[in-house]
PDB file of C-alpha atoms in Angstrom:
ATOM      1  CA  MET A   1      15.686   9.276  11.095  1.00  0.00           C
ATOM      2  CA  THR A   2      18.331   9.759   8.417  1.00  0.00           C
ATOM      3  CA  GLU A   3      18.041   8.802   4.763  1.00  0.00           C
ATOM      4  CA  ALA A   4      20.410   5.858   5.261  1.00  0.00           C
ATOM      5  CA  GLU A   5      18.341   4.612   8.194  1.00  0.00           C
ATOM      6  CA  TRP A   6      15.142   4.947   6.175  1.00  0.00           C
ATOM      7  CA  LEU A   7      16.490   2.851   3.306  1.00  0.00           C
ATOM      8  CA  THR A   8      17.606   0.009   5.583  1.00  0.00           C
ATOM      9  CA  CYS A   9      14.967   0.126   8.331  1.00  0.00           C
ATOM     10  CA  VAL A  10      12.824  -2.953   8.950  1.00  0.00           C
ATOM     11  CA  GLU A  11      10.737  -1.469  11.790  1.00  0.00           C
ATOM     12  CA  LEU A  12       7.544   0.271  10.836  1.00  0.00           C
ATOM     13  CA  LYS A  13       6.987   2.795  13.606  1.00  0.00           C
ATOM     14  CA  PRO A  14      10.178   4.816  13.083  1.00  0.00           C
ATOM     15  CA  MET A  15       9.448   4.786   9.343  1.00  0.00           C
ATOM     16  CA  TRP A  16       5.920   6.108   9.920  1.00  0.00           C
ATOM     17  CA  SER A  17       7.353   8.948  12.003  1.00  0.00           C
ATOM     18  CA  ALA A  18       9.304  10.114   8.940  1.00  0.00           C
ATOM     19  CA  LEU A  19       6.184  10.267   6.763  1.00  0.00           C
ATOM     20  CA  PRO A  20       3.665  13.128   6.466  1.00  0.00           C
ATOM     21  CA  LEU A  21       0.776  10.695   6.880  1.00  0.00           C
ATOM     22  CA  GLU A  22      -1.799  13.446   7.206  1.00  0.00           C
ATOM     23  CA  THR A  23      -1.300  14.115   3.502  1.00  0.00           C
ATOM     24  CA  CYS A  24      -1.124  10.475   2.462  1.00  0.00           C
ATOM     25  CA  LEU A  25      -4.504   8.971   3.321  1.00  0.00           C
ATOM     26  CA  ARG A  26      -4.773   7.144  -0.010  1.00  0.00           C
ATOM     27  CA  LYS A  27      -1.276   5.692   0.166  1.00  0.00           C
ATOM     28  CA  SER A  28      -1.720   4.721   3.820  1.00  0.00           C
ATOM     29  CA  ARG A  29      -4.852   2.762   2.991  1.00  0.00           C
ATOM     30  CA  LEU A  30      -3.193   1.125  -0.031  1.00  0.00           C
ATOM     31  CA  PHE A  31      -0.281   0.116   2.203  1.00  0.00           C
ATOM     32  CA  MET A  32      -2.616  -1.628   4.635  1.00  0.00           C
ATOM     33  CA  ILE A  33      -4.397  -3.311   1.738  1.00  0.00           C
ATOM     34  CA  ALA A  34      -1.042  -4.523   0.376  1.00  0.00           C
ATOM     35  CA  CYS A  35      -0.247  -6.041   3.785  1.00  0.00           C
ATOM     36  CA  CYS A  36      -3.545  -7.927   3.641  1.00  0.00           C
ATOM     37  CA  ARG A  37      -3.067  -9.016   0.025  1.00  0.00           C
ATOM     38  CA  ARG A  38       0.078 -10.864   1.117  1.00  0.00           C
ATOM     39  CA  HIS A  39      -2.283 -13.184   3.001  1.00  0.00           C
ATOM     40  CA  PHE A  40      -5.304 -13.267   0.713  1.00  0.00           C
ATOM     41  CA  HIS A  41      -5.311 -17.060   0.976  1.00  0.00           C
ATOM     42  CA  ARG A  42      -6.251 -16.673   4.650  1.00  0.00           C
ATOM     43  CA  ALA A  43      -9.504 -14.903   3.794  1.00  0.00           C
ATOM     44  CA  VAL A  44     -11.786 -17.912   3.926  1.00  0.00           C
ATOM     45  CA  ASP A  45     -14.860 -15.685   3.805  1.00  0.00           C
ATOM     46  CA  GLN A  46     -15.697 -14.140   0.448  1.00  0.00           C
ATOM     47  CA  GLU A  47     -16.928 -11.061   2.310  1.00  0.00           C
ATOM     48  CA  CYS A  48     -13.370 -10.393   3.516  1.00  0.00           C
ATOM     49  CA  LYS A  49     -11.930 -10.536   0.018  1.00  0.00           C
ATOM     50  CA  GLU A  50     -14.674  -8.339  -1.368  1.00  0.00           C
ATOM     51  CA  ALA A  51     -14.170  -5.812   1.423  1.00  0.00           C
ATOM     52  CA  ILE A  52     -10.455  -5.511   0.590  1.00  0.00           C
ATOM     53  CA  GLU A  53     -11.210  -5.084  -3.122  1.00  0.00           C
ATOM     54  CA  VAL A  54     -13.775  -2.365  -2.393  1.00  0.00           C
ATOM     55  CA  ALA A  55     -11.412  -0.666   0.071  1.00  0.00           C
ATOM     56  CA  GLU A  56      -8.830  -0.439  -2.695  1.00  0.00           C
ATOM     57  CA  ARG A  57     -11.344   1.175  -5.037  1.00  0.00           C
ATOM     58  CA  PHE A  58     -12.421   3.507  -2.223  1.00  0.00           C
ATOM     59  CA  ALA A  59      -8.801   4.589  -1.750  1.00  0.00           C
ATOM     60  CA  ASP A  60      -8.716   5.636  -5.389  1.00  0.00           C
ATOM     61  CA  GLY A  61     -12.042   7.444  -5.220  1.00  0.00           C
ATOM     62  CA  SER A  62     -14.071   5.026  -7.318  1.00  0.00           C
ATOM     63  CA  GLU A  63     -16.213   3.559  -4.534  1.00  0.00           C
ATOM     64  CA  GLN A  64     -18.666   5.109  -2.093  1.00  0.00           C
ATOM     65  CA  LEU A  65     -18.038   5.230   1.660  1.00  0.00           C
ATOM     66  CA  GLN A  66     -21.482   3.734   2.282  1.00  0.00           C
ATOM     67  CA  THR A  67     -20.581   0.651   0.236  1.00  0.00           C
ATOM     68  CA  LEU A  68     -17.283   0.253   2.051  1.00  0.00           C
ATOM     69  CA  THR A  69     -18.914   0.548   5.471  1.00  0.00           C
ATOM     70  CA  ARG A  70     -21.697  -1.879   4.554  1.00  0.00           C
ATOM     71  CA  LEU A  71     -19.230  -4.526   3.411  1.00  0.00           C
ATOM     72  CA  GLY A  72     -17.234  -4.139   6.608  1.00  0.00           C
ATOM     73  CA  GLU A  73     -20.395  -4.774   8.597  1.00  0.00           C
ATOM     74  CA  GLN A  74     -21.124  -7.884   6.512  1.00  0.00           C
ATOM     75  CA  ILE A  75     -17.839  -9.614   7.347  1.00  0.00           C
ATOM     76  CA  PRO A  76     -19.045 -12.610   9.361  1.00  0.00           C
ATOM     77  CA  PRO A  77     -17.823 -13.072  12.908  1.00  0.00           C
ATOM     78  CA  SER A  78     -15.023 -15.614  13.103  1.00  0.00           C
ATOM     79  CA  ASP A  79     -14.303 -18.199  15.729  1.00  0.00           C
ATOM     80  CA  GLN A  80     -11.648 -17.157  18.217  1.00  0.00           C
ATOM     81  CA  ASP A  81      -8.400 -19.065  18.562  1.00  0.00           C
ATOM     82  CA  ASP A  82      -7.146 -20.796  21.720  1.00  0.00           C
ATOM     83  CA  TYR A  83      -6.111 -17.416  23.145  1.00  0.00           C
ATOM     84  CA  GLY A  84      -9.485 -15.783  22.599  1.00  0.00           C
ATOM     85  CA  MET A  85      -8.323 -13.766  19.587  1.00  0.00           C
ATOM     86  CA  PRO A  86     -10.116 -13.511  16.219  1.00  0.00           C
ATOM     87  CA  PRO A  87      -8.285 -14.662  13.067  1.00  0.00           C
ATOM     88  CA  PRO A  88      -6.061 -11.834  11.799  1.00  0.00           C
ATOM     89  CA  PHE A  89      -7.416 -11.393   8.272  1.00  0.00           C
ATOM     90  CA  PRO A  90     -11.102 -10.690   8.979  1.00  0.00           C
ATOM     91  CA  ALA A  91     -10.173  -8.438  11.879  1.00  0.00           C
ATOM     92  CA  ALA A  92      -7.790  -6.459   9.638  1.00  0.00           C
ATOM     93  CA  ALA A  93     -10.428  -6.246   6.893  1.00  0.00           C
ATOM     94  CA  ARG A  94     -12.871  -4.732   9.368  1.00  0.00           C
ATOM     95  CA  TRP A  95     -10.357  -2.044  10.322  1.00  0.00           C
ATOM     96  CA  ILE A  96      -9.622  -1.178   6.681  1.00  0.00           C
ATOM     97  CA  THR A  97     -13.315  -0.689   5.901  1.00  0.00           C
ATOM     98  CA  ARG A  98     -13.522   2.040   8.523  1.00  0.00           C
ATOM     99  CA  GLY A  99     -13.466   4.878   6.037  1.00  0.00           C
ATOM    100  CA  GLU A 100     -13.955   7.691   8.542  1.00  0.00           C
ATOM    101  CA  PHE A 101     -10.263   7.791   9.494  1.00  0.00           C
ATOM    102  CA  THR A 102      -8.948  11.075   8.130  1.00  0.00           C
ATOM    103  CA  GLN A 103      -6.628  12.595  10.732  1.00  0.00           C
ATOM    104  CA  SER A 104      -2.947  11.792  11.162  1.00  0.00           C
ATOM    105  CA  LYS A 105      -3.373  10.222  14.606  1.00  0.00           C
ATOM    106  CA  ASP A 106      -6.307   8.146  13.355  1.00  0.00           C
ATOM    107  CA  ILE A 107      -4.357   6.876  10.363  1.00  0.00           C
ATOM    108  CA  ARG A 108      -1.416   5.866  12.552  1.00  0.00           C
ATOM    109  CA  PHE A 109      -3.767   4.028  14.900  1.00  0.00           C
ATOM    110  CA  LEU A 110      -5.443   2.273  11.982  1.00  0.00           C
ATOM    111  CA  MET A 111      -2.100   1.265  10.456  1.00  0.00           C
ATOM    112  CA  ASP A 112      -0.958  -0.065  13.825  1.00  0.00           C
ATOM    113  CA  GLN A 113      -4.013  -2.303  14.099  1.00  0.00           C
ATOM    114  CA  VAL A 114      -3.809  -3.725  10.589  1.00  0.00           C
ATOM    115  CA  THR A 115      -0.056  -4.274  10.434  1.00  0.00           C
ATOM    116  CA  LEU A 116       0.064  -5.942  13.832  1.00  0.00           C
ATOM    117  CA  LEU A 117      -2.742  -8.284  12.843  1.00  0.00           C
ATOM    118  CA  MET A 118      -0.951  -9.191   9.622  1.00  0.00           C
ATOM    119  CA  GLN A 119       2.285  -9.719  11.524  1.00  0.00           C
ATOM    120  CA  ASP A 120       0.389 -12.241  13.616  1.00  0.00           C
ATOM    121  CA  ALA A 121      -0.737 -13.880  10.383  1.00  0.00           C
ATOM    122  CA  GLY A 122       2.692 -13.892   8.752  1.00  0.00           C
ATOM    123  CA  GLY A 123       4.861 -14.651  11.715  1.00  0.00           C
ATOM    124  CA  ARG A 124       8.566 -14.047  11.872  1.00  0.00           C
ATOM    125  CA  GLY A 125       9.884 -11.724   9.212  1.00  0.00           C
ATOM    126  CA  GLU A 126       6.512 -10.190   8.405  1.00  0.00           C
ATOM    127  CA  GLN A 127       7.448  -6.740   9.686  1.00  0.00           C
ATOM    128  CA  ALA A 128      10.447  -6.649   7.351  1.00  0.00           C
ATOM    129  CA  ALA A 129       8.177  -7.612   4.441  1.00  0.00           C
ATOM    130  CA  GLN A 130       5.795  -4.815   5.401  1.00  0.00           C
ATOM    131  CA  ALA A 131       8.686  -2.346   5.530  1.00  0.00           C
ATOM    132  CA  THR A 132       9.528  -3.301   1.943  1.00  0.00           C
ATOM    133  CA  LEU A 133       5.945  -2.535   0.928  1.00  0.00           C
ATOM    134  CA  LEU A 134       6.164   0.818   2.694  1.00  0.00           C
ATOM    135  CA  LEU A 135       9.292   1.673   0.698  1.00  0.00           C
ATOM    136  CA  ASP A 136       7.544   0.748  -2.553  1.00  0.00           C
ATOM    137  CA  ILE A 137       4.534   2.934  -1.815  1.00  0.00           C
ATOM    138  CA  PHE A 138       6.126   5.963  -0.174  1.00  0.00           C
ATOM    139  CA  GLY A 139       9.528   5.977  -1.836  1.00  0.00           C
ATOM    140  CA  ASN A 140      12.274   8.029  -0.221  1.00  0.00           C
ATOM    141  CA  PRO A 141      10.852  11.052   1.666  1.00  0.00           C
ATOM    142  CA  PHE A 142      14.380  12.418   2.016  1.00  0.00           C
ATOM    143  CA  ARG A 143      14.861  12.654  -1.757  1.00  0.00           C
ATOM    144  CA  PRO A 144      11.680  13.602  -3.613  1.00  0.00           C
ATOM    145  CA  ILE A 145      11.788  13.140  -7.369  1.00  0.00           C
ATOM    146  CA  ALA A 146      11.465  16.140  -9.656  1.00  0.00           C
ATOM    147  CA  LEU A 147       9.358  14.854 -12.529  1.00  0.00           C
ATOM    148  CA  GLU A 148      10.554  16.050 -15.919  1.00  0.00           C
ATOM    149  CA  SER A 149       7.806  16.664 -18.459  1.00  0.00           C
ATOM    150  CA  GLU A 150       9.804  15.096 -21.299  1.00  0.00           C
ATOM    151  CA  TRP A 151       9.689  11.744 -19.524  1.00  0.00           C
ATOM    152  CA  LEU A 152       5.926  11.623 -20.014  1.00  0.00           C
ATOM    153  CA  THR A 153       5.817  10.236 -23.504  1.00  0.00           C
ATOM    154  CA  SER A 154       2.712   8.459 -24.728  1.00  0.00           C
ATOM    155  CA  THR A 155       4.544   5.143 -24.308  1.00  0.00           C
ATOM    156  CA  VAL A 156       5.553   5.878 -20.719  1.00  0.00           C
ATOM    157  CA  LEU A 157       2.064   7.060 -19.766  1.00  0.00           C
ATOM    158  CA  ALA A 158       0.362   4.056 -21.364  1.00  0.00           C
ATOM    159  CA  LEU A 159       2.742   1.634 -19.676  1.00  0.00           C
ATOM    160  CA  ALA A 160       2.382   3.257 -16.258  1.00  0.00           C
ATOM    161  CA  GLU A 161      -1.415   3.376 -16.407  1.00  0.00           C
ATOM    162  CA  GLY A 162      -1.593  -0.213 -17.672  1.00  0.00           C
ATOM    163  CA  ILE A 163       0.671  -1.401 -14.871  1.00  0.00           C
ATOM    164  CA  TYR A 164      -1.555   0.312 -12.330  1.00  0.00           C
ATOM    165  CA  GLN A 165      -4.898  -0.842 -13.687  1.00  0.00           C
ATOM    166  CA  ASP A 166      -3.810  -4.441 -14.390  1.00  0.00           C
ATOM    167  CA  ARG A 167      -1.456  -4.826 -11.405  1.00  0.00           C
ATOM    168  CA  ALA A 168       1.030  -5.867 -14.090  1.00  0.00           C
ATOM    169  CA  PHE A 169       4.134  -5.087 -12.083  1.00  0.00           C
ATOM    170  CA  ASP A 170       6.170  -7.548 -14.111  1.00  0.00           C
ATOM    171  CA  ARG A 171       6.209  -4.732 -16.705  1.00  0.00           C
ATOM    172  CA  MET A 172       8.194  -2.402 -14.440  1.00  0.00           C
ATOM    173  CA  PRO A 173      11.534  -3.138 -16.203  1.00  0.00           C
ATOM    174  CA  ILE A 174       9.851  -2.329 -19.530  1.00  0.00           C
ATOM    175  CA  LEU A 175       8.704   0.955 -17.999  1.00  0.00           C
ATOM    176  CA  ALA A 176      12.311   1.653 -16.974  1.00  0.00           C
ATOM    177  CA  ASP A 177      13.471   1.127 -20.567  1.00  0.00           C
ATOM    178  CA  ALA A 178      10.758   3.468 -21.865  1.00  0.00           C
ATOM    179  CA  LEU A 179      11.690   6.109 -19.298  1.00  0.00           C
ATOM    180  CA  GLN A 180      15.345   5.863 -20.224  1.00  0.00           C
ATOM    181  CA  ASP A 181      14.456   6.224 -23.911  1.00  0.00           C
ATOM    182  CA  ALA A 182      12.529   9.371 -22.928  1.00  0.00           C
ATOM    183  CA  GLY A 183      15.614  10.863 -21.292  1.00  0.00           C
ATOM    184  CA  CYS A 184      15.078   9.861 -17.664  1.00  0.00           C
ATOM    185  CA  ASP A 185      18.447   9.729 -15.911  1.00  0.00           C
ATOM    186  CA  SER A 186      17.196   9.366 -12.339  1.00  0.00           C
ATOM    187  CA  ASP A 187      18.967   6.426 -10.727  1.00  0.00           C
ATOM    188  CA  ASP A 188      16.275   6.295  -8.026  1.00  0.00           C
ATOM    189  CA  VAL A 189      13.487   5.909 -10.588  1.00  0.00           C
ATOM    190  CA  LEU A 190      15.250   3.484 -12.914  1.00  0.00           C
ATOM    191  CA  THR A 191      16.660   1.330 -10.119  1.00  0.00           C
ATOM    192  CA  HIS A 192      13.262   1.072  -8.461  1.00  0.00           C
ATOM    193  CA  CYS A 193      11.618   0.001 -11.708  1.00  0.00           C
ATOM    194  CA  ARG A 194      14.266  -2.624 -12.359  1.00  0.00           C
ATOM    195  CA  GLY A 195      14.488  -3.837  -8.776  1.00  0.00           C
ATOM    196  CA  PRO A 196      12.995  -7.050  -7.449  1.00  0.00           C
ATOM    197  CA  GLY A 197      10.073  -5.322  -5.749  1.00  0.00           C
ATOM    198  CA  PRO A 198       7.565  -6.322  -4.636  1.00  0.00           C
ATOM    199  CA  HIS A 199       5.574  -3.584  -6.340  1.00  0.00           C
ATOM    200  CA  VAL A 200       1.953  -2.940  -5.399  1.00  0.00           C
ATOM    201  CA  ARG A 201      -0.868  -0.485  -6.043  1.00  0.00           C
ATOM    202  CA  GLY A 202       0.453   2.858  -4.860  1.00  0.00           C
ATOM    203  CA  CYS A 203       4.029   2.211  -6.050  1.00  0.00           C
ATOM    204  CA  TRP A 204       5.632   5.645  -5.870  1.00  0.00           C
ATOM    205  CA  VAL A 205       7.091   5.619  -9.376  1.00  0.00           C
ATOM    206  CA  VAL A 206       3.814   4.618 -11.027  1.00  0.00           C
ATOM    207  CA  ASP A 207       1.949   7.170  -8.904  1.00  0.00           C
ATOM    208  CA  VAL A 208       4.325   9.978  -9.909  1.00  0.00           C
ATOM    209  CA  LEU A 209       4.006   9.137 -13.591  1.00  0.00           C
ATOM    210  CA  THR A 210       0.204   8.847 -13.544  1.00  0.00           C
ATOM    211  CA  GLY A 211      -0.362  11.929 -11.380  1.00  0.00           C
ATOM    212  CA  ARG A 212      -1.676  10.059  -8.352  1.00  0.00           C
ATOM    213  CA  LYS A 213      -0.879  11.257  -4.843  1.00  0.00           C
TER     214      LYS A 213
END
């Protein structure tokens, strides 16, 4: 895949093949969580919502594997549809709470399961929406950003951390202004911050600025 193809692709599998997923376990899990968050209204069981919230904390290292696994086991069984299939959201939540996935092939399998389930939930156009989330989280693997230390002013760091903790992605344009004031001249960074998004936990710009990987 070329850089131009990456930036315009709306199919997930060729995009995954361009990513070093074995080094991106956290981001891979956050991507799957973002796919589920698009359909949070479909989680009729509180256990499903809680499992997704805990999975997000687990991805960032602030939750124990035992808690994640226990919540996955507590997701109640759901009635099957007319085709004998379970509703997409609880099934996806169960996959995400499987914290033992650590190898590249396992992560790809896990992402396949979750994204396909959420495509069933979202219908036509869902894969393109998921591709947009993938771009937000992983950025452009063909053009990694060289972070300049002078960009990391106290204002920039406070804004970036606040955006992450509060999911306050409406502040991204403000972050762009602060970065520009700090001397950032990266079109990729500034354009991403000022773009329409959507931005989610794991956004590559926020991760770079806050030292998350």
